Amino acid sequence: MNTNEKKKIAILGSTGSIGTQALQVIEEHPDLYEAYVLTANNRVELLIEQARRFMPEAVVIANEKKYEILREALADLPIKVYAGDDALCQIVREKPVSMVLTAMVGFAGLKPTISAIEAGKSIALANKETLVVAGELINRLANDRHVDIIPVDSEHSAIFQCLAGEISPIEKIILTASGGPFRTFTREQLAAVTKAQALKHPNWTMGAKITIDSASMMNKGFEVIEAKWLFGVEPEQIQVVVHPQSIVHSAVQFADGAVKAQLGVPDMRVPIQYAFSYPLRLHSSFERLDLFKTSTLTFEEPDTERFHNLALAYEALRKGGNMPCIVNAANEVVNRAFLDDRIGFLQMSDVIAATMQKATFIKEPTYEDYLQTDAEARRIAGGFVGEY
Ligand code: NAD
Ligand code: MG
């Protein structure tokens, strides 16, 4: 194949867990994919190494203080070097870019994702916070621009794969959850868990923020919201099922009662590759599922008494408006505070619930409203954290 036909991918957050696995996928298919843009927030050394290896057209470091280091290290190569948030939003609009993988973490993903959609780029969406915060706005924009949003999150990729070839509506989504490292803990035990324990996920190796969100089940709450916007279902149609082995990545039930599930060993490179290759499937060297080795698959009901975040996410989804944005902002604050040993595990939910009560509710938020809501909710949550 001629190099001009390669799919040129911009990776927002190439130094992270998703970003580095996406580069492995690109390395598996150098004839099909090209890392056209690589970006990072802080990890300039890894970004330099990636740039030398993948020779992208451009690199962006969000943290402007690291710009000089990056520029000097790549001075001998024909790679454009930029810094700052605005550069992130600009670079995704570059004409040759055909797909943007949003693999950065948190609310910071919203603006560049909007920019990429406005420029008509396909989105491989890992940054679920974007849909949690502004799902309605993102869907509207994507519809206007006829842009595909292809999920990378393993559960949503599974659902998306189950829907391939279907034209009938979804009756129910079965969203699986590993339950995280504290699945069997009592509330008393949860009160005393440390960040070191929370950072040890049983089945997945991921960035710190999502690992804490998985331990607190906020990640699953966010995935419920993400599913609503990706698949157009109501909260009542999304059932969370705890499945500790993480083999069934999720399932869809249809009107005739038939249930389709997607299975596989936990490996994010599979959904990343599918997002790149959809609607095709490509050969991969990744580990195959051996059902004899797995032998037992179990399923449990989630406990929202112990994992209150899941209930809070459903509440936010039902309330709508800017409420999920409030929850996301408060969660980013408590997640950071827990990682900094400033609050305990159970206090995370308490602060989020209190912030939901106090922040200004807006029924039909605009983009500007989301920015203000994010700032206000962070201020409020920060205040509650300070009281502990
Ligand atoms: P990570 O912390 O490992 O990596 C985050 C990446 O984003 C890094 O490259 C970092 O430099 C960049 N980044 C962070 N803040 C930024 C900012 N303000 N501006 C620009 N760049 C910034 O995170 P991750 O685990 O790879 O997760 C990335 C996203 O994918 C998250 O939204 C997460 O919820 C989602 N996700 C991750 C996994 C997983 O297995 N890791 C699975 C499903 C969904
Ligand atoms: Mg997931």
Tab-separated table of C-alpha atoms and ligand atoms in Angstrom:
chain	number	residue	atom	x	y	z
A	1	MET	CA	0.000	0.000	0.000
A	2	ASN	CA	1.156	3.510	-0.831
A	3	THR	CA	2.136	5.471	2.313
A	4	ASN	CA	-0.333	8.224	1.435
A	5	GLU	CA	-3.170	5.808	2.088
A	6	LYS	CA	-2.136	5.119	5.655
A	7	LYS	CA	-4.580	6.269	8.270
A	8	LYS	CA	-2.962	9.219	9.988
A	9	ILE	CA	-3.749	9.204	13.672
A	10	ALA	CA	-3.317	11.985	16.199
A	11	ILE	CA	-2.863	10.579	19.690
A	12	LEU	CA	-3.819	12.909	22.518
A	13	GLY	CA	-1.940	11.481	25.493
A	14	SER	CA	0.558	9.209	23.742
A	15	THR	CA	2.661	8.715	26.889
A	16	GLY	CA	-0.181	7.232	28.942
A	17	SER	CA	-1.481	3.716	29.342
A	18	ILE	CA	-3.867	3.907	26.350
A	19	GLY	CA	-1.451	6.020	24.322
A	20	THR	CA	1.468	3.609	24.616
A	21	GLN	CA	-0.760	0.627	23.799
A	22	ALA	CA	-2.087	2.507	20.762
A	23	LEU	CA	1.492	2.883	19.572
A	24	GLN	CA	1.937	-0.878	19.929
A	25	VAL	CA	-1.088	-1.349	17.674
A	26	ILE	CA	0.391	1.050	15.131
A	27	GLU	CA	3.670	-0.872	15.291
A	28	GLU	CA	1.795	-4.082	14.502
A	29	HIS	CA	0.381	-2.510	11.328
A	30	PRO	CA	2.934	-0.037	9.990
A	31	ASP	CA	1.465	-0.421	6.504
A	32	LEU	CA	-1.977	0.750	7.668
A	33	TYR	CA	-1.437	3.304	10.412
A	34	GLU	CA	0.817	6.219	11.080
A	35	ALA	CA	1.252	8.176	14.312
A	36	TYR	CA	0.891	11.609	12.744
A	37	VAL	CA	0.744	13.589	15.997
A	38	LEU	CA	1.957	12.621	19.468
A	39	THR	CA	1.105	14.662	22.549
A	40	ALA	CA	1.769	14.539	26.280
A	41	ASN	CA	1.229	16.635	29.343
A	42	ASN	CA	4.466	16.284	31.338
A	43	ARG	CA	6.402	13.174	30.418
A	44	VAL	CA	8.745	14.872	28.001
A	45	GLU	CA	11.448	12.171	28.059
A	46	LEU	CA	9.035	9.486	26.913
A	47	LEU	CA	7.535	11.823	24.329
A	48	ILE	CA	11.021	12.447	22.899
A	49	GLU	CA	11.689	8.713	22.730
A	50	GLN	CA	8.344	8.107	21.001
A	51	ALA	CA	8.936	10.934	18.540
A	52	ARG	CA	12.355	9.585	17.554
A	53	ARG	CA	10.884	6.166	17.046
A	54	PHE	CA	7.630	7.001	15.241
A	55	MET	CA	8.754	10.154	13.410
A	56	PRO	CA	5.400	11.971	13.628
A	57	GLU	CA	4.689	15.139	11.690
A	58	ALA	CA	4.267	17.039	14.959
A	59	VAL	CA	4.484	16.709	18.729
A	60	VAL	CA	2.777	18.814	21.380
A	61	ILE	CA	3.639	19.092	25.047
A	62	ALA	CA	0.744	20.581	27.010
A	63	ASN	CA	2.999	21.811	29.809
A	64	GLU	CA	4.725	24.825	28.224
A	65	LYS	CA	7.595	24.684	30.715
A	66	LYS	CA	8.818	21.538	28.981
A	67	TYR	CA	8.808	23.068	25.501
A	68	GLU	CA	12.527	23.970	25.341
A	69	ILE	CA	13.647	20.482	26.390
A	70	LEU	CA	11.436	18.941	23.729
A	71	ARG	CA	12.468	21.360	20.983
A	72	GLU	CA	16.180	20.911	21.647
A	73	ALA	CA	15.952	17.131	21.843
A	74	LEU	CA	14.223	16.950	18.446
A	75	ALA	CA	16.126	19.792	16.741
A	76	ASP	CA	17.914	17.386	14.381
A	77	LEU	CA	14.639	15.939	13.072
A	78	PRO	CA	11.980	17.368	10.734
A	79	ILE	CA	9.305	17.179	13.450
A	80	LYS	CA	7.228	20.244	14.317
A	81	VAL	CA	7.229	20.967	18.028
A	82	TYR	CA	4.493	22.881	19.833
A	83	ALA	CA	3.390	23.516	23.410
A	84	GLY	CA	0.234	24.462	25.291
A	85	ASP	CA	-3.463	23.663	25.317
A	86	ASP	CA	-4.281	25.791	22.274
A	87	ALA	CA	-1.700	23.899	20.227
A	88	LEU	CA	-3.488	20.639	21.149
A	89	CYS	CA	-6.747	22.038	19.803
A	90	GLN	CA	-5.048	23.300	16.635
A	91	ILE	CA	-3.018	20.223	15.820
A	92	VAL	CA	-6.004	17.844	15.717
A	93	ARG	CA	-7.485	19.991	12.923
A	94	GLU	CA	-4.498	19.458	10.581
A	95	LYS	CA	-5.786	18.382	7.203
A	96	PRO	CA	-4.023	14.995	6.852
A	97	VAL	CA	-5.251	13.784	10.270
A	98	SER	CA	-8.099	11.340	9.738
A	99	MET	CA	-8.600	10.038	13.269
A	100	VAL	CA	-8.003	11.445	16.726
A	101	LEU	CA	-7.491	9.065	19.631
A	102	THR	CA	-8.528	10.898	22.784
A	103	ALA	CA	-6.311	9.184	25.344
A	104	MET	CA	-5.733	12.075	27.683
A	105	VAL	CA	-7.228	12.023	31.115
A	106	GLY	CA	-10.038	14.116	32.617
A	107	PHE	CA	-11.964	17.280	31.755
A	108	ALA	CA	-8.922	18.541	29.823
A	109	GLY	CA	-10.004	16.236	26.995
A	110	LEU	CA	-13.216	18.161	26.300
A	111	LYS	CA	-11.826	21.117	24.354
A	112	PRO	CA	-9.523	19.248	21.957
A	113	THR	CA	-12.246	16.649	21.334
A	114	ILE	CA	-14.693	19.390	20.369
A	115	SER	CA	-12.034	20.932	18.153
A	116	ALA	CA	-11.410	17.607	16.387
A	117	ILE	CA	-15.134	17.007	15.833
A	118	GLU	CA	-15.587	20.521	14.457
A	119	ALA	CA	-12.808	19.766	11.984
A	120	GLY	CA	-14.654	16.592	10.916
A	121	LYS	CA	-12.148	14.071	12.298
A	122	SER	CA	-13.227	10.588	13.362
A	123	ILE	CA	-12.864	10.116	17.080
A	124	ALA	CA	-11.536	7.000	18.771
A	125	LEU	CA	-12.806	7.881	22.216
A	126	ALA	CA	-10.924	6.727	25.297
A	127	ASN	CA	-11.383	9.945	27.270
A	128	LYS	CA	-14.765	9.039	28.759
A	129	GLU	CA	-14.820	12.203	30.874
A	130	THR	CA	-15.678	14.142	27.702
A	131	LEU	CA	-18.959	12.241	27.296
A	132	VAL	CA	-19.669	12.301	31.022
A	133	VAL	CA	-19.320	16.075	31.138
A	134	ALA	CA	-20.924	17.052	27.844
A	135	GLY	CA	-22.432	14.030	26.134
A	136	GLU	CA	-25.376	15.927	24.724
A	137	LEU	CA	-23.207	18.664	23.221
A	138	ILE	CA	-20.708	16.174	21.801
A	139	ASN	CA	-23.469	14.106	20.191
A	140	ARG	CA	-25.067	17.180	18.664
A	141	LEU	CA	-21.747	18.339	17.228
A	142	ALA	CA	-20.862	14.877	15.943
A	143	ASN	CA	-24.267	14.597	14.240
A	144	ASP	CA	-23.908	18.030	12.640
A	145	ARG	CA	-20.468	17.181	11.275
A	146	HIS	CA	-21.267	13.548	10.416
A	147	VAL	CA	-18.392	12.439	12.594
A	148	ASP	CA	-18.066	8.888	13.914
A	149	ILE	CA	-17.302	8.434	17.578
A	150	ILE	CA	-15.879	4.954	18.064
A	151	PRO	CA	-15.529	3.751	21.642
A	152	VAL	CA	-12.196	2.525	22.979
A	153	ASP	CA	-13.345	1.785	26.531
A	154	SER	CA	-13.425	-2.031	26.642
A	155	GLU	CA	-17.073	-2.302	27.723
A	156	HIS	CA	-18.305	0.152	25.118
A	157	SER	CA	-16.189	-1.417	22.432
A	158	ALA	CA	-17.790	-4.743	23.399
A	159	ILE	CA	-21.282	-3.250	23.087
A	160	PHE	CA	-20.321	-1.609	19.793
A	161	GLN	CA	-19.069	-4.976	18.518
A	162	CYS	CA	-22.306	-6.675	19.639
A	163	LEU	CA	-24.274	-4.078	17.668
A	164	ALA	CA	-22.386	-4.632	14.419
A	165	GLY	CA	-24.909	-5.813	11.831
A	166	GLU	CA	-27.936	-5.111	14.053
A	167	ILE	CA	-30.644	-2.676	13.011
A	168	SER	CA	-33.123	-3.471	15.803
A	169	PRO	CA	-33.181	-1.408	18.992
A	170	ILE	CA	-31.376	-2.374	22.176
A	171	GLU	CA	-33.587	-3.708	24.947
A	172	LYS	CA	-30.898	-3.669	27.604
A	173	ILE	CA	-27.173	-3.157	27.969
A	174	ILE	CA	-25.347	-5.448	30.383
A	175	LEU	CA	-22.328	-3.444	31.456
A	176	THR	CA	-19.785	-5.625	33.196
A	177	ALA	CA	-17.541	-4.416	36.023
A	178	SER	CA	-14.607	-6.192	37.604
A	179	GLY	CA	-15.568	-4.814	41.009
A	180	GLY	CA	-11.992	-3.625	41.516
A	181	PRO	CA	-9.602	-4.566	44.314
A	182	PHE	CA	-12.165	-3.948	47.081
A	183	ARG	CA	-15.096	-5.909	45.723
A	184	THR	CA	-15.447	-8.062	48.853
A	185	PHE	CA	-14.490	-5.421	51.439
A	186	THR	CA	-16.910	-4.307	54.167
A	187	ARG	CA	-17.541	-0.591	54.747
A	188	GLU	CA	-15.279	-0.771	57.808
A	189	GLN	CA	-12.483	-2.204	55.699
A	190	LEU	CA	-13.099	0.337	52.957
A	191	ALA	CA	-12.700	3.167	55.466
A	192	ALA	CA	-9.097	2.091	56.053
A	193	VAL	CA	-7.824	1.232	52.570
A	194	THR	CA	-4.664	2.934	51.311
A	195	LYS	CA	-3.858	4.357	47.911
A	196	ALA	CA	-1.244	1.627	47.417
A	197	GLN	CA	-4.022	-0.978	47.751
A	198	ALA	CA	-6.337	1.018	45.494
A	199	LEU	CA	-3.661	1.308	42.816
A	200	LYS	CA	-3.462	-2.494	42.470
A	201	HIS	CA	-6.217	-3.379	40.034
A	202	PRO	CA	-6.797	-7.141	39.790
A	203	ASN	CA	-7.172	-7.372	35.976
A	204	TRP	CA	-6.054	-4.170	34.236
A	205	THR	CA	-2.943	-1.985	34.311
A	206	MET	CA	-4.094	1.580	33.694
A	207	GLY	CA	-3.273	5.192	34.552
A	208	ALA	CA	-3.524	6.217	38.228
A	209	LYS	CA	-6.712	8.266	37.906
A	210	ILE	CA	-8.831	5.581	36.263
A	211	THR	CA	-7.384	2.937	38.597
A	212	ILE	CA	-8.651	4.868	41.626
A	213	ASP	CA	-11.981	5.450	39.827
A	214	SER	CA	-12.207	1.692	39.262
A	215	ALA	CA	-11.581	0.956	42.946
A	216	SER	CA	-14.297	3.452	43.939
A	217	MET	CA	-16.650	2.281	41.136
A	218	MET	CA	-16.896	5.856	39.874
A	219	ASN	CA	-15.390	4.503	36.691
A	220	LYS	CA	-18.412	2.229	36.256
A	221	GLY	CA	-20.747	5.107	37.047
A	222	PHE	CA	-19.045	7.139	34.327
A	223	GLU	CA	-19.337	4.203	31.947
A	224	VAL	CA	-23.104	4.105	32.516
A	225	ILE	CA	-23.253	7.765	31.461
A	226	GLU	CA	-20.886	7.087	28.557
A	227	ALA	CA	-23.160	4.228	27.400
A	228	LYS	CA	-26.204	6.483	27.429
A	229	TRP	CA	-24.590	8.943	25.027
A	230	LEU	CA	-22.898	6.402	22.790
A	231	PHE	CA	-25.866	4.092	22.365
A	232	GLY	CA	-28.909	6.305	23.006
A	233	VAL	CA	-30.385	4.238	25.846
A	234	GLU	CA	-32.154	5.311	29.029
A	235	PRO	CA	-30.566	4.772	32.477
A	236	GLU	CA	-33.109	1.976	33.207
A	237	GLN	CA	-31.802	0.068	30.186
A	238	ILE	CA	-28.263	-0.115	31.559
A	239	GLN	CA	-27.608	-2.888	34.047
A	240	VAL	CA	-24.265	-3.043	35.803
A	241	VAL	CA	-23.155	-6.599	36.533
A	242	VAL	CA	-20.049	-7.374	38.580
A	243	HIS	CA	-17.931	-9.962	36.781
A	244	PRO	CA	-14.595	-10.343	38.574
A	245	GLN	CA	-12.799	-12.266	35.791
A	246	SER	CA	-13.134	-9.434	33.204
A	247	ILE	CA	-13.599	-11.910	30.345
A	248	VAL	CA	-17.107	-10.892	29.270
A	249	HIS	CA	-16.439	-7.268	28.333
A	250	SER	CA	-20.173	-6.429	28.163
A	251	ALA	CA	-23.330	-7.607	26.425
A	252	VAL	CA	-26.493	-6.427	24.677
A	253	GLN	CA	-29.965	-7.898	25.044
A	254	PHE	CA	-32.458	-7.509	22.194
A	255	ALA	CA	-36.279	-7.547	21.943
A	256	ASP	CA	-36.420	-11.325	21.368
A	257	GLY	CA	-34.475	-11.977	24.570
A	258	ALA	CA	-31.299	-12.900	22.727
A	259	VAL	CA	-28.124	-11.665	24.422
A	260	LYS	CA	-24.897	-11.046	22.519
A	261	ALA	CA	-21.680	-10.648	24.480
A	262	GLN	CA	-18.090	-9.968	23.488
A	263	LEU	CA	-15.396	-11.961	25.282
A	264	GLY	CA	-11.630	-11.907	25.393
A	265	VAL	CA	-8.651	-11.720	27.700
A	266	PRO	CA	-8.333	-8.246	29.251
A	267	ASP	CA	-6.128	-6.408	26.741
A	268	MET	CA	-6.882	-2.812	25.764
A	269	ARG	CA	-5.021	-3.226	22.499
A	270	VAL	CA	-7.995	-5.193	21.145
A	271	PRO	CA	-10.543	-2.354	21.493
A	272	ILE	CA	-7.930	0.209	20.428
A	273	GLN	CA	-7.183	-1.756	17.280
A	274	TYR	CA	-10.884	-2.271	16.558
A	275	ALA	CA	-11.462	1.489	16.831
A	276	PHE	CA	-8.688	2.006	14.275
A	277	SER	CA	-9.767	-0.769	11.893
A	278	TYR	CA	-13.586	-0.641	12.198
A	279	PRO	CA	-15.521	-2.005	10.375
A	280	LEU	CA	-12.717	-4.456	9.558
A	281	ARG	CA	-10.903	-6.802	11.889
A	282	LEU	CA	-7.169	-7.184	11.528
A	283	HIS	CA	-4.926	-10.005	12.529
A	284	SER	CA	-3.169	-9.481	15.867
A	285	SER	CA	-0.468	-11.269	17.808
A	286	PHE	CA	-2.271	-10.630	21.107
A	287	GLU	CA	-3.043	-13.442	23.550
A	288	ARG	CA	-6.064	-15.606	22.723
A	289	LEU	CA	-8.829	-16.527	25.148
A	290	ASP	CA	-8.631	-20.103	26.391
A	291	LEU	CA	-11.946	-20.963	28.042
A	292	PHE	CA	-10.487	-24.105	29.633
A	293	LYS	CA	-7.950	-21.977	31.464
A	294	THR	CA	-10.624	-19.476	32.540
A	295	SER	CA	-13.178	-22.197	33.378
A	296	THR	CA	-15.319	-20.112	35.788
A	297	LEU	CA	-17.193	-16.962	34.899
A	298	THR	CA	-19.187	-15.436	37.766
A	299	PHE	CA	-21.681	-12.582	37.980
A	300	GLU	CA	-22.898	-10.561	40.982
A	301	GLU	CA	-25.138	-7.604	41.676
A	302	PRO	CA	-23.222	-4.411	42.510
A	303	ASP	CA	-23.583	-3.079	46.055
A	304	THR	CA	-24.356	0.640	45.921
A	305	GLU	CA	-24.332	0.899	49.726
A	306	ARG	CA	-20.628	0.149	49.819
A	307	PHE	CA	-19.937	1.729	46.434
A	308	HIS	CA	-22.095	4.814	46.649
A	309	ASN	CA	-20.455	6.436	43.598
A	310	LEU	CA	-22.404	4.138	41.324
A	311	ALA	CA	-25.696	5.395	42.776
A	312	LEU	CA	-24.482	9.002	42.497
A	313	ALA	CA	-23.682	8.539	38.812
A	314	TYR	CA	-27.172	7.149	38.087
A	315	GLU	CA	-28.660	10.045	40.040
A	316	ALA	CA	-26.622	12.540	37.987
A	317	LEU	CA	-27.642	10.878	34.745
A	318	ARG	CA	-31.348	10.992	35.654
A	319	LYS	CA	-31.079	14.611	36.745
A	320	GLY	CA	-29.258	15.513	33.528
A	321	GLY	CA	-28.184	19.055	32.649
A	322	ASN	CA	-24.805	19.934	34.137
A	323	MET	CA	-25.104	17.394	37.002
A	324	PRO	CA	-22.743	14.832	35.439
A	325	CYS	CA	-20.275	17.671	34.869
A	326	ILE	CA	-20.517	18.548	38.581
A	327	VAL	CA	-19.892	14.915	39.522
A	328	ASN	CA	-16.915	14.685	37.182
A	329	ALA	CA	-15.295	17.830	38.572
A	330	ALA	CA	-15.852	16.780	42.190
A	331	ASN	CA	-14.490	13.347	41.355
A	332	GLU	CA	-11.319	14.769	39.810
A	333	VAL	CA	-10.770	16.746	43.031
A	334	VAL	CA	-11.356	13.801	45.397
A	335	ASN	CA	-9.389	11.392	43.228
A	336	ARG	CA	-6.371	13.733	43.423
A	337	ALA	CA	-6.921	14.284	47.169
A	338	PHE	CA	-7.029	10.531	47.810
A	339	LEU	CA	-3.816	10.036	45.809
A	340	ASP	CA	-2.236	12.815	47.909
A	341	ASP	CA	-3.376	11.165	51.179
A	342	ARG	CA	-5.583	14.125	52.023
A	343	ILE	CA	-8.851	12.191	52.342
A	344	GLY	CA	-9.967	8.642	53.016
A	345	PHE	CA	-11.551	6.263	50.540
A	346	LEU	CA	-15.174	6.625	51.689
A	347	GLN	CA	-14.893	10.388	51.956
A	348	MET	CA	-14.565	10.545	48.183
A	349	SER	CA	-18.274	9.724	47.745
A	350	ASP	CA	-19.244	12.034	50.613
A	351	VAL	CA	-17.553	15.024	48.961
A	352	ILE	CA	-19.094	14.242	45.567
A	353	ALA	CA	-22.594	13.946	47.082
A	354	ALA	CA	-22.172	17.203	49.005
A	355	THR	CA	-20.894	19.006	45.885
A	356	MET	CA	-23.922	17.777	43.912
A	357	GLN	CA	-26.140	19.447	46.537
A	358	LYS	CA	-24.278	22.744	46.569
A	359	ALA	CA	-23.219	23.466	42.986
A	360	THR	CA	-25.481	25.535	40.709
A	361	PHE	CA	-27.748	23.314	38.626
A	362	ILE	CA	-28.251	24.240	34.967
A	363	LYS	CA	-30.841	22.316	32.977
A	364	GLU	CA	-29.580	23.123	29.478
A	365	PRO	CA	-25.914	23.998	29.734
A	366	THR	CA	-23.898	25.597	26.947
A	367	TYR	CA	-20.190	24.999	26.444
A	368	GLU	CA	-19.429	28.112	28.529
A	369	ASP	CA	-21.693	26.769	31.281
A	370	TYR	CA	-19.698	23.539	31.382
A	371	LEU	CA	-16.481	25.496	31.894
A	372	GLN	CA	-18.053	27.506	34.705
A	373	THR	CA	-19.663	24.456	36.284
A	374	ASP	CA	-16.344	22.620	36.237
A	375	ALA	CA	-14.596	25.531	37.952
A	376	GLU	CA	-17.366	26.038	40.512
A	377	ALA	CA	-17.662	22.338	41.392
A	378	ARG	CA	-13.886	22.049	41.789
A	379	ARG	CA	-13.938	25.034	44.173
A	380	ILE	CA	-16.780	23.556	46.219
A	381	ALA	CA	-15.294	20.059	46.345
A	382	GLY	CA	-11.893	21.520	47.253
A	383	GLY	CA	-13.540	23.319	50.163
A	384	PHE	CA	-15.118	20.085	51.456
A	385	VAL	CA	-11.804	18.237	51.099
A	386	GLY	CA	-10.116	20.988	53.153
A	387	GLU	CA	-12.516	20.282	56.033
A	388	TYR	CA	-11.128	16.773	56.539
B	1	NAD	P1	-2.706	7.931	31.822
B	1	NAD	O1	-2.669	8.763	33.043
B	1	NAD	O2	-1.912	6.696	31.771
B	1	NAD	O3	-2.294	8.811	30.564
B	1	NAD	C1	-2.855	10.066	30.324
B	1	NAD	C2	-2.201	10.719	29.117
B	1	NAD	O4	-2.799	12.000	28.920
B	1	NAD	C3	-0.707	10.978	29.273
B	1	NAD	O5	-0.083	10.857	28.026
B	1	NAD	C4	-0.651	12.435	29.735
B	1	NAD	O6	0.553	13.058	29.349
B	1	NAD	C5	-1.831	13.039	28.994
B	1	NAD	N1	-2.436	14.159	29.718
B	1	NAD	C6	-2.892	14.143	31.000
B	1	NAD	N2	-3.399	15.332	31.336
B	1	NAD	C7	-3.282	16.122	30.245
B	1	NAD	C8	-3.607	17.473	29.971
B	1	NAD	N3	-4.161	18.266	30.905
B	1	NAD	N4	-3.338	17.953	28.741
B	1	NAD	C9	-2.771	17.167	27.799
B	1	NAD	N5	-2.432	15.895	28.012
B	1	NAD	C10	-2.678	15.373	29.214
B	1	NAD	O7	-4.264	7.623	31.550
B	1	NAD	P2	-4.900	6.364	30.812
B	1	NAD	O8	-5.111	5.283	31.782
B	1	NAD	O9	-4.182	6.092	29.551
B	1	NAD	O10	-6.358	6.929	30.476
B	1	NAD	C11	-6.590	7.874	29.431
B	1	NAD	C12	-8.081	8.002	29.203
B	1	NAD	O11	-8.569	6.752	28.722
B	1	NAD	C13	-8.876	8.311	30.463
B	1	NAD	O12	-9.945	9.158	30.135
B	1	NAD	C14	-9.392	6.948	30.897
B	1	NAD	O13	-10.594	7.030	31.606
B	1	NAD	C15	-9.604	6.271	29.570
B	1	NAD	N6	-9.522	4.796	29.625
B	1	NAD	C16	-8.368	4.199	29.983
B	1	NAD	C17	-8.288	2.814	30.048
B	1	NAD	C18	-6.997	2.113	30.412
B	1	NAD	O14	-6.936	0.882	30.322
B	1	NAD	N7	-5.962	2.803	30.778
B	1	NAD	C19	-9.429	2.044	29.762
B	1	NAD	C20	-10.598	2.690	29.397
B	1	NAD	C21	-10.633	4.071	29.324
B	2	MG	MG	-13.893	0.396	30.928
